[in-house]
JSON list of C-alpha atoms in Angstrom, two decimals:
[
{"chain": "N", "resi": 1, "resn": "UNK", "atom": "CA", "xyz": [36.06, 17.29, 42.74]},
{"chain": "N", "resi": 2, "resn": "UNK", "atom": "CA", "xyz": [33.04, 15.30, 41.66]},
{"chain": "N", "resi": 3, "resn": "UNK", "atom": "CA", "xyz": [33.25, 12.92, 38.73]},
{"chain": "N", "resi": 4, "resn": "UNK", "atom": "CA", "xyz": [31.28, 14.49, 35.78]},
{"chain": "N", "resi": 5, "resn": "UNK", "atom": "CA", "xyz": [30.25, 11.12, 34.35]},
{"chain": "N", "resi": 6, "resn": "UNK", "atom": "CA", "xyz": [28.60, 9.77, 37.47]},
{"chain": "N", "resi": 7, "resn": "UNK", "atom": "CA", "xyz": [24.92, 9.43, 38.03]},
{"chain": "N", "resi": 8, "resn": "UNK", "atom": "CA", "xyz": [22.17, 10.28, 35.53]},
{"chain": "N", "resi": 9, "resn": "UNK", "atom": "CA", "xyz": [24.58, 11.54, 32.89]},
{"chain": "N", "resi": 10, "resn": "UNK", "atom": "CA", "xyz": [26.28, 8.13, 32.69]},
{"chain": "N", "resi": 11, "resn": "UNK", "atom": "CA", "xyz": [22.91, 6.39, 32.53]},
{"chain": "N", "resi": 12, "resn": "UNK", "atom": "CA", "xyz": [21.65, 8.67, 29.73]},
{"chain": "N", "resi": 13, "resn": "UNK", "atom": "CA", "xyz": [24.82, 8.27, 27.66]},
{"chain": "N", "resi": 14, "resn": "UNK", "atom": "CA", "xyz": [25.46, 4.54, 28.08]},
{"chain": "N", "resi": 15, "resn": "UNK", "atom": "CA", "xyz": [21.96, 3.14, 28.32]},
{"chain": "N", "resi": 16, "resn": "UNK", "atom": "CA", "xyz": [20.01, 5.48, 26.00]},
{"chain": "N", "resi": 17, "resn": "UNK", "atom": "CA", "xyz": [22.31, 7.19, 23.52]},
{"chain": "N", "resi": 18, "resn": "UNK", "atom": "CA", "xyz": [25.00, 4.57, 22.93]},
{"chain": "N", "resi": 19, "resn": "UNK", "atom": "CA", "xyz": [22.65, 1.71, 21.82]},
{"chain": "N", "resi": 20, "resn": "UNK", "atom": "CA", "xyz": [20.91, 4.08, 19.42]},
{"chain": "N", "resi": 21, "resn": "UNK", "atom": "CA", "xyz": [24.23, 5.29, 18.04]},
{"chain": "N", "resi": 22, "resn": "UNK", "atom": "CA", "xyz": [25.53, 1.73, 17.53]},
{"chain": "N", "resi": 23, "resn": "UNK", "atom": "CA", "xyz": [22.27, 0.62, 15.92]},
{"chain": "N", "resi": 24, "resn": "UNK", "atom": "CA", "xyz": [22.34, 3.60, 13.55]},
{"chain": "N", "resi": 25, "resn": "UNK", "atom": "CA", "xyz": [25.88, 2.76, 12.53]},
{"chain": "N", "resi": 26, "resn": "UNK", "atom": "CA", "xyz": [25.05, -0.90, 11.96]},
{"chain": "N", "resi": 27, "resn": "UNK", "atom": "CA", "xyz": [21.91, -0.08, 9.94]},
{"chain": "N", "resi": 28, "resn": "UNK", "atom": "CA", "xyz": [23.79, 2.49, 7.84]},
{"chain": "N", "resi": 29, "resn": "UNK", "atom": "CA", "xyz": [26.53, -0.03, 7.07]},
{"chain": "N", "resi": 30, "resn": "UNK", "atom": "CA", "xyz": [23.90, -2.63, 6.14]},
{"chain": "N", "resi": 31, "resn": "UNK", "atom": "CA", "xyz": [22.19, -0.20, 3.73]},
{"chain": "N", "resi": 32, "resn": "UNK", "atom": "CA", "xyz": [25.56, 0.64, 2.16]},
{"chain": "N", "resi": 33, "resn": "UNK", "atom": "CA", "xyz": [26.43, -3.04, 1.68]},
{"chain": "N", "resi": 34, "resn": "UNK", "atom": "CA", "xyz": [22.98, -3.81, 0.21]},
{"chain": "N", "resi": 35, "resn": "UNK", "atom": "CA", "xyz": [23.34, -0.91, -2.22]},
{"chain": "N", "resi": 36, "resn": "UNK", "atom": "CA", "xyz": [26.74, -2.18, -3.37]},
{"chain": "N", "resi": 37, "resn": "UNK", "atom": "CA", "xyz": [25.37, -5.69, -3.76]},
{"chain": "N", "resi": 38, "resn": "UNK", "atom": "CA", "xyz": [22.41, -4.41, -5.81]},
{"chain": "N", "resi": 39, "resn": "UNK", "atom": "CA", "xyz": [24.72, -2.42, -8.07]},
{"chain": "N", "resi": 40, "resn": "UNK", "atom": "CA", "xyz": [26.98, -5.45, -8.56]},
{"chain": "N", "resi": 41, "resn": "UNK", "atom": "CA", "xyz": [24.07, -7.70, -9.39]},
{"chain": "N", "resi": 42, "resn": "UNK", "atom": "CA", "xyz": [22.61, -5.46, -12.07]},
{"chain": "N", "resi": 43, "resn": "UNK", "atom": "CA", "xyz": [26.10, -4.35, -13.21]},
{"chain": "N", "resi": 44, "resn": "UNK", "atom": "CA", "xyz": [25.06, -0.70, -13.14]},
{"chain": "N", "resi": 45, "resn": "UNK", "atom": "CA", "xyz": [26.95, 1.72, -10.88]},
{"chain": "N", "resi": 46, "resn": "UNK", "atom": "CA", "xyz": [24.00, 4.15, -11.05]},
{"chain": "N", "resi": 47, "resn": "UNK", "atom": "CA", "xyz": [21.39, 1.65, -9.95]},
{"chain": "N", "resi": 48, "resn": "UNK", "atom": "CA", "xyz": [19.39, 2.58, -6.86]},
{"chain": "N", "resi": 49, "resn": "UNK", "atom": "CA", "xyz": [15.96, 1.55, -5.53]},
{"chain": "N", "resi": 50, "resn": "UNK", "atom": "CA", "xyz": [14.27, 4.51, -7.24]},
{"chain": "N", "resi": 51, "resn": "UNK", "atom": "CA", "xyz": [15.62, 3.85, -10.69]},
{"chain": "N", "resi": 52, "resn": "UNK", "atom": "CA", "xyz": [14.88, 0.09, -10.52]},
{"chain": "N", "resi": 53, "resn": "UNK", "atom": "CA", "xyz": [11.37, 0.69, -9.25]},
{"chain": "N", "resi": 54, "resn": "UNK", "atom": "CA", "xyz": [11.81, -1.10, -5.93]},
{"chain": "N", "resi": 55, "resn": "UNK", "atom": "CA", "xyz": [10.61, 1.95, -4.00]},
{"chain": "N", "resi": 56, "resn": "UNK", "atom": "CA", "xyz": [7.54, 2.20, -6.18]},
{"chain": "N", "resi": 57, "resn": "UNK", "atom": "CA", "xyz": [6.80, -1.48, -5.61]},
{"chain": "N", "resi": 58, "resn": "UNK", "atom": "CA", "xyz": [6.98, -0.96, -1.84]},
{"chain": "N", "resi": 59, "resn": "UNK", "atom": "CA", "xyz": [4.61, 2.00, -2.19]},
{"chain": "N", "resi": 60, "resn": "UNK", "atom": "CA", "xyz": [2.26, -0.14, -4.26]},
{"chain": "N", "resi": 61, "resn": "UNK", "atom": "CA", "xyz": [2.27, -2.90, -1.67]},
{"chain": "N", "resi": 62, "resn": "UNK", "atom": "CA", "xyz": [1.56, -0.50, 1.19]},
{"chain": "N", "resi": 63, "resn": "UNK", "atom": "CA", "xyz": [-1.20, 1.24, -0.78]},
{"chain": "N", "resi": 64, "resn": "UNK", "atom": "CA", "xyz": [-2.89, -2.05, -1.60]},
{"chain": "N", "resi": 65, "resn": "UNK", "atom": "CA", "xyz": [-2.71, -3.09, 2.07]},
{"chain": "N", "resi": 66, "resn": "UNK", "atom": "CA", "xyz": [-4.23, 0.23, 3.17]},
{"chain": "N", "resi": 67, "resn": "UNK", "atom": "CA", "xyz": [-6.98, 0.17, 0.50]},
{"chain": "N", "resi": 68, "resn": "UNK", "atom": "CA", "xyz": [-8.06, -3.37, 1.34]},
{"chain": "N", "resi": 69, "resn": "UNK", "atom": "CA", "xyz": [-7.90, -2.76, 5.09]},
{"chain": "N", "resi": 70, "resn": "UNK", "atom": "CA", "xyz": [-5.18, -5.27, 5.77]},
{"chain": "N", "resi": 71, "resn": "UNK", "atom": "CA", "xyz": [-3.81, -3.01, 8.51]},
{"chain": "N", "resi": 72, "resn": "UNK", "atom": "CA", "xyz": [-7.11, -3.14, 10.32]},
{"chain": "N", "resi": 73, "resn": "UNK", "atom": "CA", "xyz": [-7.41, -6.90, 10.05]},
{"chain": "N", "resi": 74, "resn": "UNK", "atom": "CA", "xyz": [-3.86, -7.94, 10.86]},
{"chain": "N", "resi": 75, "resn": "UNK", "atom": "CA", "xyz": [-2.42, -4.85, 12.61]},
{"chain": "N", "resi": 76, "resn": "UNK", "atom": "CA", "xyz": [-0.57, -1.75, 11.51]},
{"chain": "N", "resi": 77, "resn": "UNK", "atom": "CA", "xyz": [2.76, -3.57, 11.21]},
{"chain": "N", "resi": 78, "resn": "UNK", "atom": "CA", "xyz": [1.36, -5.76, 8.42]},
{"chain": "N", "resi": 79, "resn": "UNK", "atom": "CA", "xyz": [1.29, -2.75, 6.10]},
{"chain": "N", "resi": 80, "resn": "UNK", "atom": "CA", "xyz": [5.10, -2.76, 6.29]},
{"chain": "N", "resi": 81, "resn": "UNK", "atom": "CA", "xyz": [5.13, -6.46, 5.51]},
{"chain": "N", "resi": 82, "resn": "UNK", "atom": "CA", "xyz": [3.03, -5.81, 2.45]},
{"chain": "N", "resi": 83, "resn": "UNK", "atom": "CA", "xyz": [5.38, -3.03, 1.37]},
{"chain": "N", "resi": 84, "resn": "UNK", "atom": "CA", "xyz": [8.22, -5.48, 1.66]},
{"chain": "N", "resi": 85, "resn": "UNK", "atom": "CA", "xyz": [6.28, -8.05, -0.40]},
{"chain": "N", "resi": 86, "resn": "UNK", "atom": "CA", "xyz": [5.62, -5.38, -3.05]},
{"chain": "N", "resi": 87, "resn": "UNK", "atom": "CA", "xyz": [9.27, -4.41, -3.19]},
{"chain": "N", "resi": 88, "resn": "UNK", "atom": "CA", "xyz": [10.36, -8.03, -3.51]},
{"chain": "N", "resi": 89, "resn": "UNK", "atom": "CA", "xyz": [7.85, -8.71, -6.23]},
{"chain": "N", "resi": 90, "resn": "UNK", "atom": "CA", "xyz": [9.05, -5.75, -8.28]},
{"chain": "N", "resi": 91, "resn": "UNK", "atom": "CA", "xyz": [12.74, -6.63, -7.71]},
{"chain": "N", "resi": 92, "resn": "UNK", "atom": "CA", "xyz": [12.15, -10.18, -8.93]},
{"chain": "N", "resi": 93, "resn": "UNK", "atom": "CA", "xyz": [10.28, -8.78, -11.91]},
{"chain": "N", "resi": 94, "resn": "UNK", "atom": "CA", "xyz": [13.16, -6.51, -12.88]}
]
């Protein structure tokens, strides 16, 4: 009887699906840890990025980048960088 995990099935599972699964687990754990750290820093168990305004700051940074054409000048990925800068500016302000 033929081995069911031989050939393209093995390639799909181990080379395509498994790295994505592991990366999703690592990113999810990182987000959980960052949320706990943020709640510990502000000493508020209900604190999240929406209540503290961090998400709005990221939206503001991305909007400013889009309005001034930063994405056209420096590339589309720079809009994300500007969103990060906006989020950091708001988080330091809070």
